[in-house]
Short mmCIF file of C-alpha atoms and ligand atoms in Angstrom, two decimals:
data_model
loop_
_atom_site.label_atom_id
_atom_site.label_comp_id
_atom_site.label_asym_id
_atom_site.label_seq_id
_atom_site.Cartn_x
_atom_site.Cartn_y
_atom_site.Cartn_z
CA MET A 636 38.55 36.46 52.07
CA SER A 637 38.84 35.65 47.87
CA ASN A 638 40.23 38.03 45.50
CA THR A 639 37.03 38.93 44.32
CA THR A 640 35.37 39.63 47.85
CA LYS A 641 38.48 41.77 48.45
CA THR A 642 38.38 43.82 45.27
CA ARG A 643 34.32 44.43 45.91
CA ARG A 644 35.52 45.67 49.69
CA ASP A 645 37.88 48.05 48.25
CA PHE A 646 35.42 49.31 45.62
CA TYR A 647 32.44 49.87 48.03
CA ALA A 648 35.00 51.58 50.26
CA ARG A 649 35.95 53.41 47.63
CA LEU A 650 31.58 54.44 47.27
CA ASP A 651 31.51 55.44 50.92
CA PRO A 652 32.82 58.83 50.74
CA GLY A 653 30.75 59.86 47.97
CA SER A 654 27.62 58.68 49.85
CA LEU A 655 26.81 56.15 47.45
CA VAL A 656 26.00 52.05 48.23
CA PRO A 657 25.48 49.01 46.05
CA LEU A 658 22.07 48.22 45.63
CA TRP A 659 22.98 44.68 44.96
CA GLU A 660 24.21 44.44 48.51
CA ARG A 661 20.85 45.94 50.21
CA MET A 662 18.05 44.53 48.09
CA LYS A 663 16.92 41.58 49.64
CA GLY A 664 16.55 43.67 53.19
CA LEU A 665 14.76 46.52 50.92
CA VAL A 666 11.99 44.25 49.27
CA PRO A 667 11.89 40.94 51.63
CA PRO A 668 9.98 38.20 50.43
CA GLU A 669 7.58 38.44 52.76
CA PRO A 670 7.23 41.18 55.53
CA LYS A 671 9.51 41.06 58.51
CA ASN A 672 8.02 42.62 61.22
CA LYS A 673 10.05 43.62 63.78
CA THR A 674 7.10 44.29 66.78
CA GLN A 675 7.48 42.05 69.51
CA ALA A 676 4.21 40.15 70.75
CA TYR A 677 3.83 41.54 73.90
CA VAL A 678 1.21 41.48 76.59
CA TRP A 679 1.15 44.54 79.04
CA ARG A 680 -0.70 43.51 82.70
CA PHE A 681 -3.32 45.77 83.93
CA ASP A 682 -2.86 44.55 87.32
CA GLU A 683 0.81 45.31 87.40
CA VAL A 684 0.85 48.69 85.06
CA ARG A 685 -2.49 50.28 86.90
CA PRO A 686 -0.39 50.52 90.50
CA LEU A 687 2.50 52.09 88.55
CA LEU A 688 0.35 54.49 86.83
CA LEU A 689 -1.32 55.65 90.42
CA GLU A 690 2.16 55.81 91.70
CA ALA A 691 2.73 58.32 89.24
CA GLY A 692 -0.36 60.07 90.34
CA ASP A 693 1.31 60.91 93.65
CA LEU A 694 4.55 61.94 91.80
CA LEU A 695 3.43 64.85 89.59
CA THR A 696 0.15 66.22 88.52
CA ALA A 697 -1.69 65.83 85.04
CA LYS A 698 -1.00 69.39 84.35
CA GLU A 699 3.10 69.12 85.31
CA ALA A 700 3.25 66.01 83.17
CA GLU A 701 1.08 67.70 80.48
CA ARG A 702 0.08 64.09 79.89
CA ARG A 703 0.48 61.53 82.69
CA VAL A 704 0.97 58.12 80.75
CA LEU A 705 3.12 55.24 80.66
CA VAL A 706 3.81 54.54 77.30
CA PHE A 707 3.75 51.25 76.20
CA GLU A 708 7.13 50.58 74.38
CA ASN A 709 7.79 47.53 72.52
CA PRO A 710 10.51 45.70 73.84
CA ALA A 711 11.99 45.29 70.49
CA LEU A 712 11.62 48.93 69.85
CA GLN A 713 13.25 50.53 72.58
CA GLY A 714 13.53 54.32 72.89
CA THR A 715 11.15 54.88 70.10
CA SER A 716 7.93 55.24 72.20
CA ARG A 717 5.92 52.78 69.60
CA ILE A 718 3.63 49.72 70.97
CA ASN A 719 4.41 47.94 67.01
CA SER A 720 6.33 49.24 64.09
CA THR A 721 3.74 52.30 62.90
CA LEU A 722 1.97 53.23 66.56
CA TYR A 723 2.20 54.85 69.56
CA ALA A 724 0.32 53.82 72.51
CA GLY A 725 0.22 54.37 76.34
CA MET A 726 -2.18 54.18 79.45
CA GLN A 727 -3.42 57.71 80.84
CA LEU A 728 -4.37 58.57 84.22
CA ILE A 729 -6.10 61.84 85.35
CA LEU A 730 -7.27 62.44 88.66
CA PRO A 731 -10.52 64.09 90.44
CA GLY A 732 -10.05 67.76 90.04
CA GLU A 733 -6.90 67.68 87.59
CA THR A 734 -6.80 68.99 84.05
CA ALA A 735 -4.72 68.00 81.56
CA PRO A 736 -4.01 71.58 79.44
CA ALA A 737 -5.32 72.20 75.91
CA HIS A 738 -3.19 71.54 73.10
CA ARG A 739 -3.06 70.27 69.53
CA HIS A 740 -0.75 68.66 67.11
CA VAL A 741 -0.82 66.81 63.57
CA ALA A 742 -1.06 63.14 65.17
CA GLY A 743 -4.40 62.33 65.64
CA ALA A 744 -5.56 60.17 68.71
CA LEU A 745 -8.07 57.48 69.80
CA ARG A 746 -8.93 56.50 73.32
CA PHE A 747 -10.46 53.64 74.50
CA ILE A 748 -11.44 54.01 78.08
CA LEU A 749 -10.59 51.78 80.87
CA GLU A 750 -12.16 53.44 84.18
CA SER A 751 -13.87 56.53 84.49
CA ASP A 752 -16.54 58.08 86.70
CA GLY A 753 -16.79 61.90 85.47
CA GLY A 754 -13.63 62.43 83.48
CA TYR A 755 -14.27 63.72 80.10
CA THR A 756 -12.14 64.98 77.12
CA ALA A 757 -13.02 68.27 75.25
CA VAL A 758 -12.65 68.12 71.57
CA ALA A 759 -12.77 71.54 69.02
CA GLY A 760 -15.00 73.11 71.50
CA GLU A 761 -17.26 70.22 72.35
CA ARG A 762 -16.94 68.35 75.55
CA ALA A 763 -17.60 64.24 75.60
CA ASP A 764 -17.96 62.09 78.80
CA MET A 765 -15.56 59.42 78.96
CA LYS A 766 -17.11 56.07 80.14
CA ARG A 767 -15.85 52.65 80.38
CA GLY A 768 -15.55 50.99 76.91
CA ASP A 769 -16.28 54.44 75.03
CA LEU A 770 -13.96 55.58 72.05
CA VAL A 771 -13.19 58.94 72.01
CA ILE A 772 -11.56 60.70 68.98
CA THR A 773 -9.10 63.80 68.53
CA PRO A 774 -8.67 64.56 65.08
CA GLY A 775 -5.27 65.77 63.97
CA GLY A 776 -4.85 69.44 64.55
CA ALA A 777 -8.37 69.55 66.89
CA TRP A 778 -7.62 71.29 70.29
CA HIS A 779 -7.98 69.05 73.06
CA ASP A 780 -7.70 68.81 76.93
CA HIS A 781 -8.98 66.52 79.62
CA GLY A 782 -10.62 66.83 82.78
CA HIS A 783 -12.38 64.94 85.66
CA ASP A 784 -15.16 66.32 87.87
CA GLY A 785 -15.95 62.86 89.49
CA GLU A 786 -14.28 60.28 91.65
CA GLY A 787 -11.57 58.00 91.78
CA PRO A 788 -8.75 57.65 88.80
CA CYS A 789 -9.94 57.74 85.15
CA ILE A 790 -7.87 55.52 83.22
CA TRP A 791 -7.82 55.23 79.25
CA ILE A 792 -5.69 53.87 76.61
CA ASP A 793 -4.32 56.30 74.00
CA VAL A 794 -3.47 55.21 70.48
CA LEU A 795 -1.61 58.05 67.88
CA ASP A 796 -0.11 57.80 64.90
CA VAL A 797 2.79 59.57 66.36
CA PRO A 798 5.16 57.50 64.48
CA LEU A 799 3.50 57.80 60.87
CA VAL A 800 3.66 61.26 61.20
CA ASN A 801 7.21 61.60 62.08
CA VAL A 802 7.91 59.38 59.11
CA PHE A 803 6.71 61.71 57.16
CA GLU A 804 8.29 64.15 59.41
CA CYS A 805 5.60 67.12 59.29
CA GLY A 806 4.62 67.23 62.85
CA PHE A 807 3.33 70.39 64.27
CA SER A 808 2.40 71.11 67.80
CA GLU A 809 1.07 73.92 69.84
CA GLU A 810 -0.08 74.70 73.51
CA LEU A 811 -3.37 76.92 73.86
CA GLY A 812 -1.96 78.46 77.08
CA GLU A 813 -5.05 77.59 78.34
CA ASP A 814 -5.94 74.83 80.84
CA GLN A 815 -8.99 74.34 78.91
CA GLN A 816 -10.34 75.32 75.96
CA ALA A 817 -13.74 77.58 75.59
CA ILE A 818 -16.61 75.23 74.96
CA THR A 819 -19.23 76.48 72.16
CA LYS A 820 -21.06 73.35 71.63
CA SER A 821 -23.58 71.45 73.69
CA ASP A 822 -22.78 67.88 74.76
CA GLY A 823 -23.63 65.20 72.27
CA HIS A 824 -23.31 67.21 69.41
CA SER A 825 -21.23 65.38 67.21
CA LEU A 826 -22.91 62.31 67.59
CA ALA A 827 -26.45 64.22 67.05
CA GLU A 828 -25.41 65.99 63.90
CA PHE A 829 -23.34 62.91 62.13
CA GLY A 830 -24.11 59.67 64.22
CA SER A 831 -27.41 59.07 64.74
CA GLY A 832 -28.03 57.37 61.07
CA MET A 833 -28.69 60.90 59.63
CA LEU A 834 -26.43 63.49 58.23
CA PRO A 835 -26.44 67.36 57.69
CA MET A 836 -28.27 68.27 54.72
CA THR A 837 -25.28 70.25 53.71
CA PRO A 838 -22.09 67.96 53.18
CA TYR A 839 -19.26 69.26 55.43
CA SER A 840 -16.18 67.40 56.79
CA PRO A 841 -15.26 69.27 59.79
CA PHE A 842 -11.90 67.01 60.64
CA ALA A 843 -10.97 66.34 56.95
CA GLU A 844 -10.41 62.69 56.80
CA THR A 845 -11.06 61.88 60.66
CA SER A 846 -15.02 60.92 61.34
CA PRO A 847 -16.75 64.34 62.87
CA ILE A 848 -17.79 62.06 65.64
CA PHE A 849 -15.69 62.14 68.66
CA SER A 850 -17.30 59.57 71.13
CA TYR A 851 -18.71 56.27 69.89
CA PRO A 852 -20.68 55.29 73.39
CA TYR A 853 -19.58 51.63 74.38
CA GLU A 854 -23.40 50.91 75.27
CA ARG A 855 -24.34 51.84 71.55
CA ALA A 856 -21.27 49.73 70.33
CA ARG A 857 -21.75 46.92 72.60
CA ASP A 858 -25.52 46.37 71.75
CA SER A 859 -24.95 46.34 68.38
CA LEU A 860 -22.44 43.73 68.93
CA LEU A 861 -24.05 41.31 70.64
CA SER A 862 -27.12 42.01 68.70
CA LEU A 863 -25.36 40.19 65.97
CA LYS A 864 -25.60 36.72 67.30
CA LYS A 865 -29.33 36.56 67.09
CA SER A 866 -29.18 36.61 63.32
CA ASN A 867 -25.57 35.75 62.55
CA GLU A 868 -23.20 33.34 62.81
CA PRO A 869 -19.78 34.60 63.56
CA ASP A 870 -17.05 35.33 60.99
CA PRO A 871 -14.79 32.65 61.66
CA TYR A 872 -11.25 34.08 61.34
CA LEU A 873 -12.61 37.19 63.22
CA GLY A 874 -15.75 36.29 65.64
CA TYR A 875 -18.41 38.73 65.61
CA ALA A 876 -17.10 41.97 64.72
CA LEU A 877 -18.10 45.49 63.92
CA ARG A 878 -15.59 48.36 62.80
CA TYR A 879 -16.20 51.73 64.04
CA ALA A 880 -17.12 54.03 60.96
CA ASN A 881 -16.51 57.37 59.73
CA PRO A 882 -20.45 58.57 58.93
CA LEU A 883 -19.18 60.73 56.00
CA ASP A 884 -17.66 58.12 53.84
CA GLY A 885 -18.18 54.77 55.14
CA GLY A 886 -14.34 54.16 56.27
CA TRP A 887 -12.52 53.71 58.94
CA VAL A 888 -12.70 56.30 61.84
CA MET A 889 -9.13 58.00 61.25
CA PRO A 890 -6.95 58.12 58.12
CA MET A 891 -4.07 56.13 59.84
CA ILE A 892 -5.79 54.19 62.52
CA SER A 893 -8.33 51.41 62.45
CA ALA A 894 -10.56 50.35 65.25
CA TRP A 895 -13.14 47.85 66.10
CA LEU A 896 -14.61 45.76 68.24
CA SER A 897 -15.08 41.76 68.26
CA HIS A 898 -16.84 39.38 70.69
CA LEU A 899 -16.06 35.96 70.94
CA PRO A 900 -18.56 33.72 73.05
CA LYS A 901 -17.05 31.55 75.60
CA GLY A 902 -15.61 28.38 73.93
CA MET A 903 -15.13 30.05 70.45
CA ALA A 904 -11.84 29.20 68.88
CA THR A 905 -10.97 31.38 65.74
CA GLN A 906 -9.28 30.11 62.40
CA PRO A 907 -5.74 30.76 61.46
CA TYR A 908 -5.84 34.41 60.19
CA ARG A 909 -2.96 36.98 59.25
CA ALA A 910 -3.04 40.33 57.72
CA THR A 911 -0.22 42.86 57.24
CA ASP A 912 -1.39 45.65 59.77
CA ASN A 913 0.37 45.86 63.01
CA GLN A 914 -2.61 45.39 65.78
CA GLY A 915 -3.36 45.96 69.03
CA LEU A 916 -5.79 44.43 71.39
CA VAL A 917 -7.02 45.67 74.49
CA VAL A 918 -9.44 43.00 76.56
CA SER A 919 -12.84 44.60 77.54
CA GLU A 920 -14.71 42.03 78.67
CA GLY A 921 -13.64 38.19 79.66
CA SER A 922 -10.79 36.23 78.79
CA VAL A 923 -8.91 35.21 75.82
CA LYS A 924 -5.90 33.22 74.56
CA VAL A 925 -4.21 34.73 71.72
CA ASP A 926 -2.07 32.02 69.83
CA LEU A 927 0.95 33.88 67.72
CA ASP A 928 3.02 31.71 65.39
CA GLY A 929 3.03 28.99 68.25
CA GLN A 930 3.75 31.33 71.07
CA THR A 931 0.42 31.76 73.74
CA PHE A 932 -0.80 34.53 75.63
CA GLU A 933 -3.38 34.59 78.08
CA LEU A 934 -5.24 38.00 78.23
CA HIS A 935 -7.63 39.22 80.88
CA ARG A 936 -9.94 42.70 81.32
CA ASN A 937 -8.05 45.68 80.40
CA ASP A 938 -4.94 43.90 79.21
CA VAL A 939 -3.12 45.46 76.26
CA MET A 940 -1.25 43.25 73.86
CA ALA A 941 0.98 44.40 70.59
CA LEU A 942 0.63 42.19 68.02
CA PRO A 943 3.20 42.35 65.08
CA GLY A 944 1.69 42.19 61.56
CA TRP A 945 1.79 38.83 59.14
CA LYS A 946 2.27 36.16 62.01
CA TRP A 947 -0.66 33.39 62.23
CA ARG A 948 -2.94 33.90 64.79
CA THR A 949 -5.74 32.19 66.65
CA LEU A 950 -8.36 33.43 69.32
CA LYS A 951 -10.03 31.41 72.11
CA ALA A 952 -12.38 32.59 74.25
CA SER A 953 -11.78 31.37 77.81
CA GLU A 954 -15.41 33.10 78.92
CA ASP A 955 -17.40 35.25 77.00
CA ALA A 956 -14.91 37.89 75.58
CA ILE A 957 -15.30 41.55 73.97
CA LEU A 958 -12.02 42.96 72.35
CA PHE A 959 -10.97 46.29 71.13
CA HIS A 960 -8.55 46.35 68.49
CA PHE A 961 -6.85 49.23 66.62
CA SER A 962 -3.90 49.07 63.82
CA ASP A 963 -2.74 50.62 61.20
CA ARG A 964 -4.83 48.95 58.36
CA SER A 965 -6.63 52.29 57.91
CA ALA A 966 -3.10 53.60 56.37
CA GLN A 967 -1.93 51.10 54.42
CA GLU A 968 -5.98 50.58 52.85
CA LYS A 969 -5.55 54.61 51.91
CA LEU A 970 -2.03 53.50 50.46
CA GLY A 971 -2.79 50.30 48.59
CA ILE A 972 -0.88 47.82 50.29
CA TRP A 973 -2.96 46.09 52.81
CA LYS A 974 -3.36 42.43 52.80
CA GLU A 975 -4.79 39.53 54.52
CA GLN A 976 -4.90 35.78 54.26
CA ARG A 977 -7.84 33.71 55.85
CA GLY A 978 -6.66 30.14 56.56
CA ASN A 979 -3.21 28.95 56.13
CA SER A 980 -3.76 26.66 52.98
CA GLY A 981 -1.75 28.55 50.97
CA ALA A 982 -3.99 30.78 49.26
CA ALA A 983 -2.00 33.27 46.96
CA ILE A 984 -1.50 36.93 48.34
CA TRP A 985 -1.35 38.35 45.17
C1 1HN B 1945 -1.29 63.53 73.93
O1 1HN B 1945 -1.89 64.76 73.30
C2 1HN B 1945 -2.19 62.92 74.67
O2 1HN B 1945 -3.92 64.33 74.52
C3 1HN B 1945 -1.84 61.43 75.00
O3 1HN B 1945 -4.21 62.97 75.84
C4 1HN B 1945 -1.01 60.81 74.72
C5 1HN B 1945 1.48 60.98 73.16
C6 1HN B 1945 2.13 61.79 72.32
C7 1HN B 1945 1.95 62.95 71.80
C8 1HN B 1945 0.93 63.44 72.23
C9 1HN B 1945 -3.59 63.30 75.02
C10 1HN B 1945 0.12 61.53 73.48
C11 1HN B 1945 -0.14 63.12 73.10
#
């Protein structure tokens, strides 16, 4: 060790007891020249996760568990309950006759339904059926419980902004003390009031920054997405894509989580693209090959993938594919820090 190094080390050691550190030893880590995302690209295969989730169904009831979920924990983020750097995601099961009791918390949730015949969720006094492909929103602070009066397992993907809420250390939660909240609105109320291209005469926003629509039915979303093909060319970087929107401001459905659907016709390959948002992907229909910084992943129906931000990616559809995407883009945009690059020809990012 040179004399200078030793003198500096000695100096740093004297700073330590006073809770001081020299910025010049830390600066590059604080403001890296480009994003260094900790998230590992990773795929959870439905064929592997589903049997384990059903086994959990034999082990304990939904009520015992409060929420019977296998958490998608990114292998690079062990112990943090995160699928990527900023979002929580997991796969939930309820069985016929079960209820997941009513509670509420500051974190907001979205659910993408994989398998359901008679499952439903109740949000703020309104019941919404859960059908395959539906997007169901639980705004932060809203009472919610799940139930099932149909047949077979009801399985869905939950995505919550829990890690972001916890960065701010501003989380509250509360149990209602009842299995199910009182239903005060008719089924389909939020969709009728806010989701048919019309809005209430007197403006109001029942859930602050979150969309007032609880359920975006797959049938409608899918029809719209596939109808684009009749008149439009696909976006070369995204394929055919439509995002779930908050009808009150045209923004994303939730303040901290973005969600969109894309369709890649069989054989379509997207051009290199990267963006700073931390993403997740669920294959709703078909199969797709994802190339991420030279690593290839083959995904099939109901498989879930964690995609770190700012890595070059291309997607190729092995067969007609419909994909559900979620990310923290909404939060990044609100904070003014989201960036994307379309094509790796060295376009400026500033
Ligand atoms: C939650 O409330 C649900 O309501 C699912 O279904 C997953 C993960 C962490 C915290 C709250 C649900 C959750 C959760």
